[in-house]
mmCIF file with all atom_site columns, C-alpha atoms in Angstrom:
data_model
loop_
_atom_site.group_PDB
_atom_site.id
_atom_site.type_symbol
_atom_site.label_atom_id
_atom_site.label_alt_id
_atom_site.label_comp_id
_atom_site.label_asym_id
_atom_site.label_entity_id
_atom_site.label_seq_id
_atom_site.pdbx_PDB_ins_code
_atom_site.Cartn_x
_atom_site.Cartn_y
_atom_site.Cartn_z
_atom_site.occupancy
_atom_site.B_iso_or_equiv
_atom_site.pdbx_formal_charge
_atom_site.auth_seq_id
_atom_site.auth_comp_id
_atom_site.auth_asym_id
_atom_site.auth_atom_id
_atom_site.pdbx_PDB_model_num
ATOM 1   C CA . MET C 1 1   ? 29.205 -5.194  11.353 1.00 39.00 ? 1   MET C CA 1
ATOM 2   C CA . HIS C 1 2   ? 26.207 -4.879  13.586 1.00 53.00 ? 2   HIS C CA 1
ATOM 3   C CA . GLY C 1 3   ? 26.240 -8.263  15.312 1.00 76.00 ? 3   GLY C CA 1
ATOM 4   C CA . CYS C 1 4   ? 24.672 -10.331 12.535 1.00 87.00 ? 4   CYS C CA 1
ATOM 5   C CA . ASP C 1 5   ? 28.086 -10.882 10.929 1.00 86.00 ? 5   ASP C CA 1
ATOM 6   C CA . GLY C 1 6   ? 26.695 -11.379 7.427  1.00 89.00 ? 6   GLY C CA 1
ATOM 7   C CA . CYS C 1 7   ? 23.633 -13.421 8.362  1.00 93.00 ? 7   CYS C CA 1
ATOM 8   C CA . THR C 1 8   ? 20.640 -12.137 6.423  1.00 94.00 ? 8   THR C CA 1
ATOM 9   C CA . ALA C 1 9   ? 18.168 -14.992 6.982  1.00 94.00 ? 9   ALA C CA 1
ATOM 10  C CA . CYS C 1 10  ? 15.582 -12.757 8.653  1.00 94.00 ? 10  CYS C CA 1
ATOM 11  C CA . CYS C 1 11  ? 15.661 -10.527 5.557  1.00 94.00 ? 11  CYS C CA 1
ATOM 12  C CA . LYS C 1 12  ? 14.025 -13.407 3.708  1.00 94.00 ? 12  LYS C CA 1
ATOM 13  C CA . VAL C 1 13  ? 11.752 -15.298 6.067  1.00 93.00 ? 13  VAL C CA 1
ATOM 14  C CA . LEU C 1 14  ? 10.139 -12.436 7.984  1.00 93.00 ? 14  LEU C CA 1
ATOM 15  C CA . LYS C 1 15  ? 7.288  -10.278 6.733  1.00 93.00 ? 15  LYS C CA 1
ATOM 16  C CA . ILE C 1 16  ? 8.097  -6.547  6.878  1.00 93.00 ? 16  ILE C CA 1
ATOM 17  C CA . GLU C 1 17  ? 4.886  -4.539  6.697  1.00 94.00 ? 17  GLU C CA 1
ATOM 18  C CA . GLU C 1 18  ? 6.588  -1.131  6.462  1.00 94.00 ? 18  GLU C CA 1
ATOM 19  C CA . LEU C 1 19  ? 8.264  -2.278  3.232  1.00 94.00 ? 19  LEU C CA 1
ATOM 20  C CA . ASN C 1 20  ? 5.283  -4.284  1.935  1.00 94.00 ? 20  ASN C CA 1
ATOM 21  C CA . LYS C 1 21  ? 7.635  -7.270  1.934  1.00 94.00 ? 21  LYS C CA 1
ATOM 22  C CA . PRO C 1 22  ? 5.949  -10.644 2.202  1.00 93.00 ? 22  PRO C CA 1
ATOM 23  C CA . ALA C 1 23  ? 7.507  -13.498 4.142  1.00 91.00 ? 23  ALA C CA 1
ATOM 24  C CA . HIS C 1 24  ? 9.795  -15.886 2.260  1.00 91.00 ? 24  HIS C CA 1
ATOM 25  C CA . THR C 1 25  ? 11.002 -13.368 -0.305 1.00 93.00 ? 25  THR C CA 1
ATOM 26  C CA . TRP C 1 26  ? 14.274 -11.488 -0.159 1.00 95.00 ? 26  TRP C CA 1
ATOM 27  C CA . CYS C 1 27  ? 13.989 -7.881  0.920  1.00 96.00 ? 27  CYS C CA 1
ATOM 28  C CA . ALA C 1 28  ? 14.850 -5.531  -1.928 1.00 95.00 ? 28  ALA C CA 1
ATOM 29  C CA . HIS C 1 29  ? 17.343 -3.803  0.392  1.00 95.00 ? 29  HIS C CA 1
ATOM 30  C CA . CYS C 1 30  ? 19.130 -6.957  1.524  1.00 95.00 ? 30  CYS C CA 1
ATOM 31  C CA . ARG C 1 31  ? 22.701 -7.509  0.444  1.00 94.00 ? 31  ARG C CA 1
ATOM 32  C CA . ILE C 1 32  ? 22.684 -11.295 0.854  1.00 91.00 ? 32  ILE C CA 1
ATOM 33  C CA . GLY C 1 33  ? 25.563 -12.429 3.043  1.00 86.00 ? 33  GLY C CA 1
ATOM 34  C CA . SER C 1 34  ? 26.494 -8.853  3.820  1.00 88.00 ? 34  SER C CA 1
ATOM 35  C CA . GLY C 1 35  ? 23.628 -6.968  5.470  1.00 89.00 ? 35  GLY C CA 1
ATOM 36  C CA . CYS C 1 36  ? 21.041 -4.279  4.960  1.00 91.00 ? 36  CYS C CA 1
ATOM 37  C CA . GLY C 1 37  ? 21.550 -1.743  2.210  1.00 92.00 ? 37  GLY C CA 1
ATOM 38  C CA . ILE C 1 38  ? 19.477 0.802   4.171  1.00 93.00 ? 38  ILE C CA 1
ATOM 39  C CA . TYR C 1 39  ? 20.710 -0.147  7.642  1.00 90.00 ? 39  TYR C CA 1
ATOM 40  C CA . ALA C 1 40  ? 20.849 3.454   8.911  1.00 92.00 ? 40  ALA C CA 1
ATOM 41  C CA . THR C 1 41  ? 17.272 4.157   7.782  1.00 93.00 ? 41  THR C CA 1
ATOM 42  C CA . ARG C 1 42  ? 15.731 0.673   8.069  1.00 94.00 ? 42  ARG C CA 1
ATOM 43  C CA . PRO C 1 43  ? 12.132 0.368   9.322  1.00 95.00 ? 43  PRO C CA 1
ATOM 44  C CA . GLU C 1 44  ? 11.351 0.231   13.036 1.00 94.00 ? 44  GLU C CA 1
ATOM 45  C CA . SER C 1 45  ? 10.383 -3.449  12.939 1.00 93.00 ? 45  SER C CA 1
ATOM 46  C CA . CYS C 1 46  ? 13.852 -4.243  11.580 1.00 93.00 ? 46  CYS C CA 1
ATOM 47  C CA . ARG C 1 47  ? 15.513 -1.991  14.155 1.00 92.00 ? 47  ARG C CA 1
ATOM 48  C CA . VAL C 1 48  ? 13.937 -3.714  17.137 1.00 92.00 ? 48  VAL C CA 1
ATOM 49  C CA . TYR C 1 49  ? 14.035 -7.320  15.935 1.00 93.00 ? 49  TYR C CA 1
ATOM 50  C CA . GLU C 1 50  ? 16.746 -9.602  17.270 1.00 92.00 ? 50  GLU C CA 1
ATOM 51  C CA . CYS C 1 51  ? 16.598 -13.318 16.706 1.00 94.00 ? 51  CYS C CA 1
ATOM 52  C CA . VAL C 1 52  ? 17.206 -15.676 19.615 1.00 93.00 ? 52  VAL C CA 1
ATOM 53  C CA . TRP C 1 53  ? 20.628 -16.633 18.247 1.00 94.00 ? 53  TRP C CA 1
ATOM 54  C CA . LEU C 1 54  ? 21.780 -12.994 18.167 1.00 93.00 ? 54  LEU C CA 1
ATOM 55  C CA . GLN C 1 55  ? 20.409 -12.340 21.651 1.00 92.00 ? 55  GLN C CA 1
ATOM 56  C CA . SER C 1 56  ? 22.291 -15.368 22.973 1.00 92.00 ? 56  SER C CA 1
ATOM 57  C CA . GLN C 1 57  ? 25.620 -14.079 21.699 1.00 91.00 ? 57  GLN C CA 1
ATOM 58  C CA . ARG C 1 58  ? 25.573 -11.304 24.298 1.00 86.00 ? 58  ARG C CA 1
ATOM 59  C CA . GLY C 1 59  ? 24.648 -13.588 27.176 1.00 76.00 ? 59  GLY C CA 1
ATOM 60  C CA . GLY C 1 60  ? 26.654 -15.981 29.239 1.00 80.00 ? 60  GLY C CA 1
ATOM 61  C CA . ARG C 1 61  ? 25.471 -19.010 27.230 1.00 88.00 ? 61  ARG C CA 1
ATOM 62  C CA . PRO C 1 62  ? 25.765 -18.282 23.505 1.00 92.00 ? 62  PRO C CA 1
ATOM 63  C CA . LEU C 1 63  ? 24.068 -20.703 21.139 1.00 94.00 ? 63  LEU C CA 1
ATOM 64  C CA . PRO C 1 64  ? 26.502 -22.598 18.876 1.00 94.00 ? 64  PRO C CA 1
ATOM 65  C CA . ALA C 1 65  ? 27.503 -21.276 15.464 1.00 93.00 ? 65  ALA C CA 1
ATOM 66  C CA . GLU C 1 66  ? 25.596 -24.071 13.715 1.00 95.00 ? 66  GLU C CA 1
ATOM 67  C CA . MET C 1 67  ? 22.365 -22.548 15.084 1.00 96.00 ? 67  MET C CA 1
ATOM 68  C CA . ARG C 1 68  ? 22.991 -19.189 13.436 1.00 95.00 ? 68  ARG C CA 1
ATOM 69  C CA . PRO C 1 69  ? 19.950 -18.687 11.169 1.00 95.00 ? 69  PRO C CA 1
ATOM 70  C CA . ASP C 1 70  ? 21.871 -18.693 7.888  1.00 94.00 ? 70  ASP C CA 1
ATOM 71  C CA . LYS C 1 71  ? 23.461 -22.008 8.914  1.00 94.00 ? 71  LYS C CA 1
ATOM 72  C CA . SER C 1 72  ? 20.458 -23.731 10.541 1.00 95.00 ? 72  SER C CA 1
ATOM 73  C CA . ARG C 1 73  ? 17.881 -22.283 8.130  1.00 95.00 ? 73  ARG C CA 1
ATOM 74  C CA . VAL C 1 74  ? 15.733 -21.393 11.150 1.00 96.00 ? 74  VAL C CA 1
ATOM 75  C CA . VAL C 1 75  ? 15.130 -17.870 12.426 1.00 96.00 ? 75  VAL C CA 1
ATOM 76  C CA . MET C 1 76  ? 14.052 -18.168 16.061 1.00 96.00 ? 76  MET C CA 1
ATOM 77  C CA . GLY C 1 77  ? 12.063 -15.433 17.721 1.00 94.00 ? 77  GLY C CA 1
ATOM 78  C CA . VAL C 1 78  ? 10.026 -15.036 20.884 1.00 91.00 ? 78  VAL C CA 1
ATOM 79  C CA . THR C 1 79  ? 6.514  -13.817 21.618 1.00 84.00 ? 79  THR C CA 1
ATOM 80  C CA . ASN C 1 80  ? 4.379  -13.457 24.736 1.00 80.00 ? 80  ASN C CA 1
ATOM 81  C CA . GLN C 1 81  ? 7.127  -11.660 26.727 1.00 76.00 ? 81  GLN C CA 1
ATOM 82  C CA . GLY C 1 82  ? 9.595  -14.427 25.904 1.00 75.00 ? 82  GLY C CA 1
ATOM 83  C CA . ASP C 1 83  ? 7.378  -17.315 27.008 1.00 81.00 ? 83  ASP C CA 1
ATOM 84  C CA . ASP C 1 84  ? 6.820  -18.674 23.500 1.00 90.00 ? 84  ASP C CA 1
ATOM 85  C CA . LEU C 1 85  ? 9.418  -19.659 20.916 1.00 94.00 ? 85  LEU C CA 1
ATOM 86  C CA . VAL C 1 86  ? 8.597  -19.107 17.239 1.00 95.00 ? 86  VAL C CA 1
ATOM 87  C CA . LEU C 1 87  ? 10.578 -20.929 14.569 1.00 96.00 ? 87  LEU C CA 1
ATOM 88  C CA . TYR C 1 88  ? 10.386 -19.158 11.223 1.00 95.00 ? 88  TYR C CA 1
ATOM 89  C CA . VAL C 1 89  ? 11.200 -21.579 8.412  1.00 93.00 ? 89  VAL C CA 1
ATOM 90  C CA . ASN C 1 90  ? 11.156 -21.433 4.627  1.00 87.00 ? 90  ASN C CA 1
ATOM 91  C CA . PRO C 1 91  ? 8.603  -23.584 2.799  1.00 87.00 ? 91  PRO C CA 1
ATOM 92  C CA . ASP C 1 92  ? 11.448 -25.502 1.142  1.00 87.00 ? 92  ASP C CA 1
ATOM 93  C CA . ARG C 1 93  ? 13.068 -26.186 4.562  1.00 86.00 ? 93  ARG C CA 1
ATOM 94  C CA . ARG C 1 94  ? 10.022 -26.982 6.704  1.00 89.00 ? 94  ARG C CA 1
ATOM 95  C CA . ASP C 1 95  ? 11.849 -29.584 8.785  1.00 92.00 ? 95  ASP C CA 1
ATOM 96  C CA . ALA C 1 96  ? 15.064 -27.603 9.327  1.00 94.00 ? 96  ALA C CA 1
ATOM 97  C CA . TRP C 1 97  ? 14.116 -27.017 12.969 1.00 94.00 ? 97  TRP C CA 1
ATOM 98  C CA . ARG C 1 98  ? 14.279 -30.769 13.655 1.00 94.00 ? 98  ARG C CA 1
ATOM 99  C CA . ARG C 1 99  ? 17.976 -31.072 12.760 1.00 93.00 ? 99  ARG C CA 1
ATOM 100 C CA . GLY C 1 100 ? 21.187 -30.954 14.770 1.00 94.00 ? 100 GLY C CA 1
ATOM 101 C CA . ALA C 1 101 ? 21.665 -28.501 17.587 1.00 95.00 ? 101 ALA C CA 1
ATOM 102 C CA . THR C 1 102 ? 18.469 -26.660 16.666 1.00 95.00 ? 102 THR C CA 1
ATOM 103 C CA . GLY C 1 103 ? 16.384 -29.811 17.094 1.00 95.00 ? 103 GLY C CA 1
ATOM 104 C CA . LYS C 1 104 ? 18.038 -30.490 20.429 1.00 96.00 ? 104 LYS C CA 1
ATOM 105 C CA . PHE C 1 105 ? 17.433 -26.889 21.572 1.00 95.00 ? 105 PHE C CA 1
ATOM 106 C CA . VAL C 1 106 ? 13.758 -27.071 20.571 1.00 95.00 ? 106 VAL C CA 1
ATOM 107 C CA . ALA C 1 107 ? 13.345 -30.336 22.504 1.00 95.00 ? 107 ALA C CA 1
ATOM 108 C CA . GLU C 1 108 ? 14.989 -28.776 25.570 1.00 94.00 ? 108 GLU C CA 1
ATOM 109 C CA . MET C 1 109 ? 12.748 -25.709 25.391 1.00 93.00 ? 109 MET C CA 1
ATOM 110 C CA . ARG C 1 110 ? 9.627  -27.865 25.101 1.00 93.00 ? 110 ARG C CA 1
ATOM 111 C CA . ALA C 1 111 ? 10.790 -29.975 28.060 1.00 95.00 ? 111 ALA C CA 1
ATOM 112 C CA . LYS C 1 112 ? 11.136 -26.777 30.100 1.00 92.00 ? 112 LYS C CA 1
ATOM 113 C CA . GLY C 1 113 ? 7.504  -25.916 29.334 1.00 91.00 ? 113 GLY C CA 1
ATOM 114 C CA . PHE C 1 114 ? 7.978  -23.304 26.634 1.00 91.00 ? 114 PHE C CA 1
ATOM 115 C CA . ALA C 1 115 ? 5.336  -23.191 23.940 1.00 93.00 ? 115 ALA C CA 1
ATOM 116 C CA . VAL C 1 116 ? 6.999  -23.711 20.545 1.00 95.00 ? 116 VAL C CA 1
ATOM 117 C CA . MET C 1 117 ? 5.431  -22.758 17.235 1.00 94.00 ? 117 MET C CA 1
ATOM 118 C CA . VAL C 1 118 ? 6.601  -23.278 13.672 1.00 94.00 ? 118 VAL C CA 1
ATOM 119 C CA . ALA C 1 119 ? 5.712  -20.439 11.301 1.00 91.00 ? 119 ALA C CA 1
ATOM 120 C CA . CYS C 1 120 ? 5.834  -21.242 7.602  1.00 88.00 ? 120 CYS C CA 1
ATOM 121 C CA . GLU C 1 121 ? 4.086  -19.220 4.923  1.00 79.00 ? 121 GLU C CA 1
ATOM 122 C CA . ASP C 1 122 ? 0.821  -18.044 6.499  1.00 75.00 ? 122 ASP C CA 1
ATOM 123 C CA . GLN C 1 123 ? 0.518  -21.044 8.794  1.00 77.00 ? 123 GLN C CA 1
ATOM 124 C CA . VAL C 1 124 ? 1.566  -21.308 12.408 1.00 77.00 ? 124 VAL C CA 1
ATOM 125 C CA . GLU C 1 125 ? 1.647  -24.772 13.951 1.00 77.00 ? 125 GLU C CA 1
ATOM 126 C CA . LYS C 1 126 ? 1.969  -25.249 17.700 1.00 83.00 ? 126 LYS C CA 1
ATOM 127 C CA . LEU C 1 127 ? 4.173  -28.231 18.590 1.00 78.00 ? 127 LEU C CA 1
#
């Protein structure tokens, strides 16, 4: 495994220009629940992307398992040198970011002054 441990949520919600893959569709190379079928030769955008949950697993304060994107249905990323939090959600799970530990985390980040945006389809809403 390469850290994702079977989570393939980003393979669906993120747009991958190098593969002409639109957001919210499964990547043709994704082995759902297993990983990337072209992992060794995957595009650069896939190579460099790490969701917030995965990044946290290497730090001193890992996010809980229930926040893993395939469990929470929210892929969290950062922009603006880490100053902004982006929540990528599926159109059929628009409110997933409001639930459980993810909702609590989002509230904490907003309270700390982080800008938080919800990206769904081609729309980005700033909270």
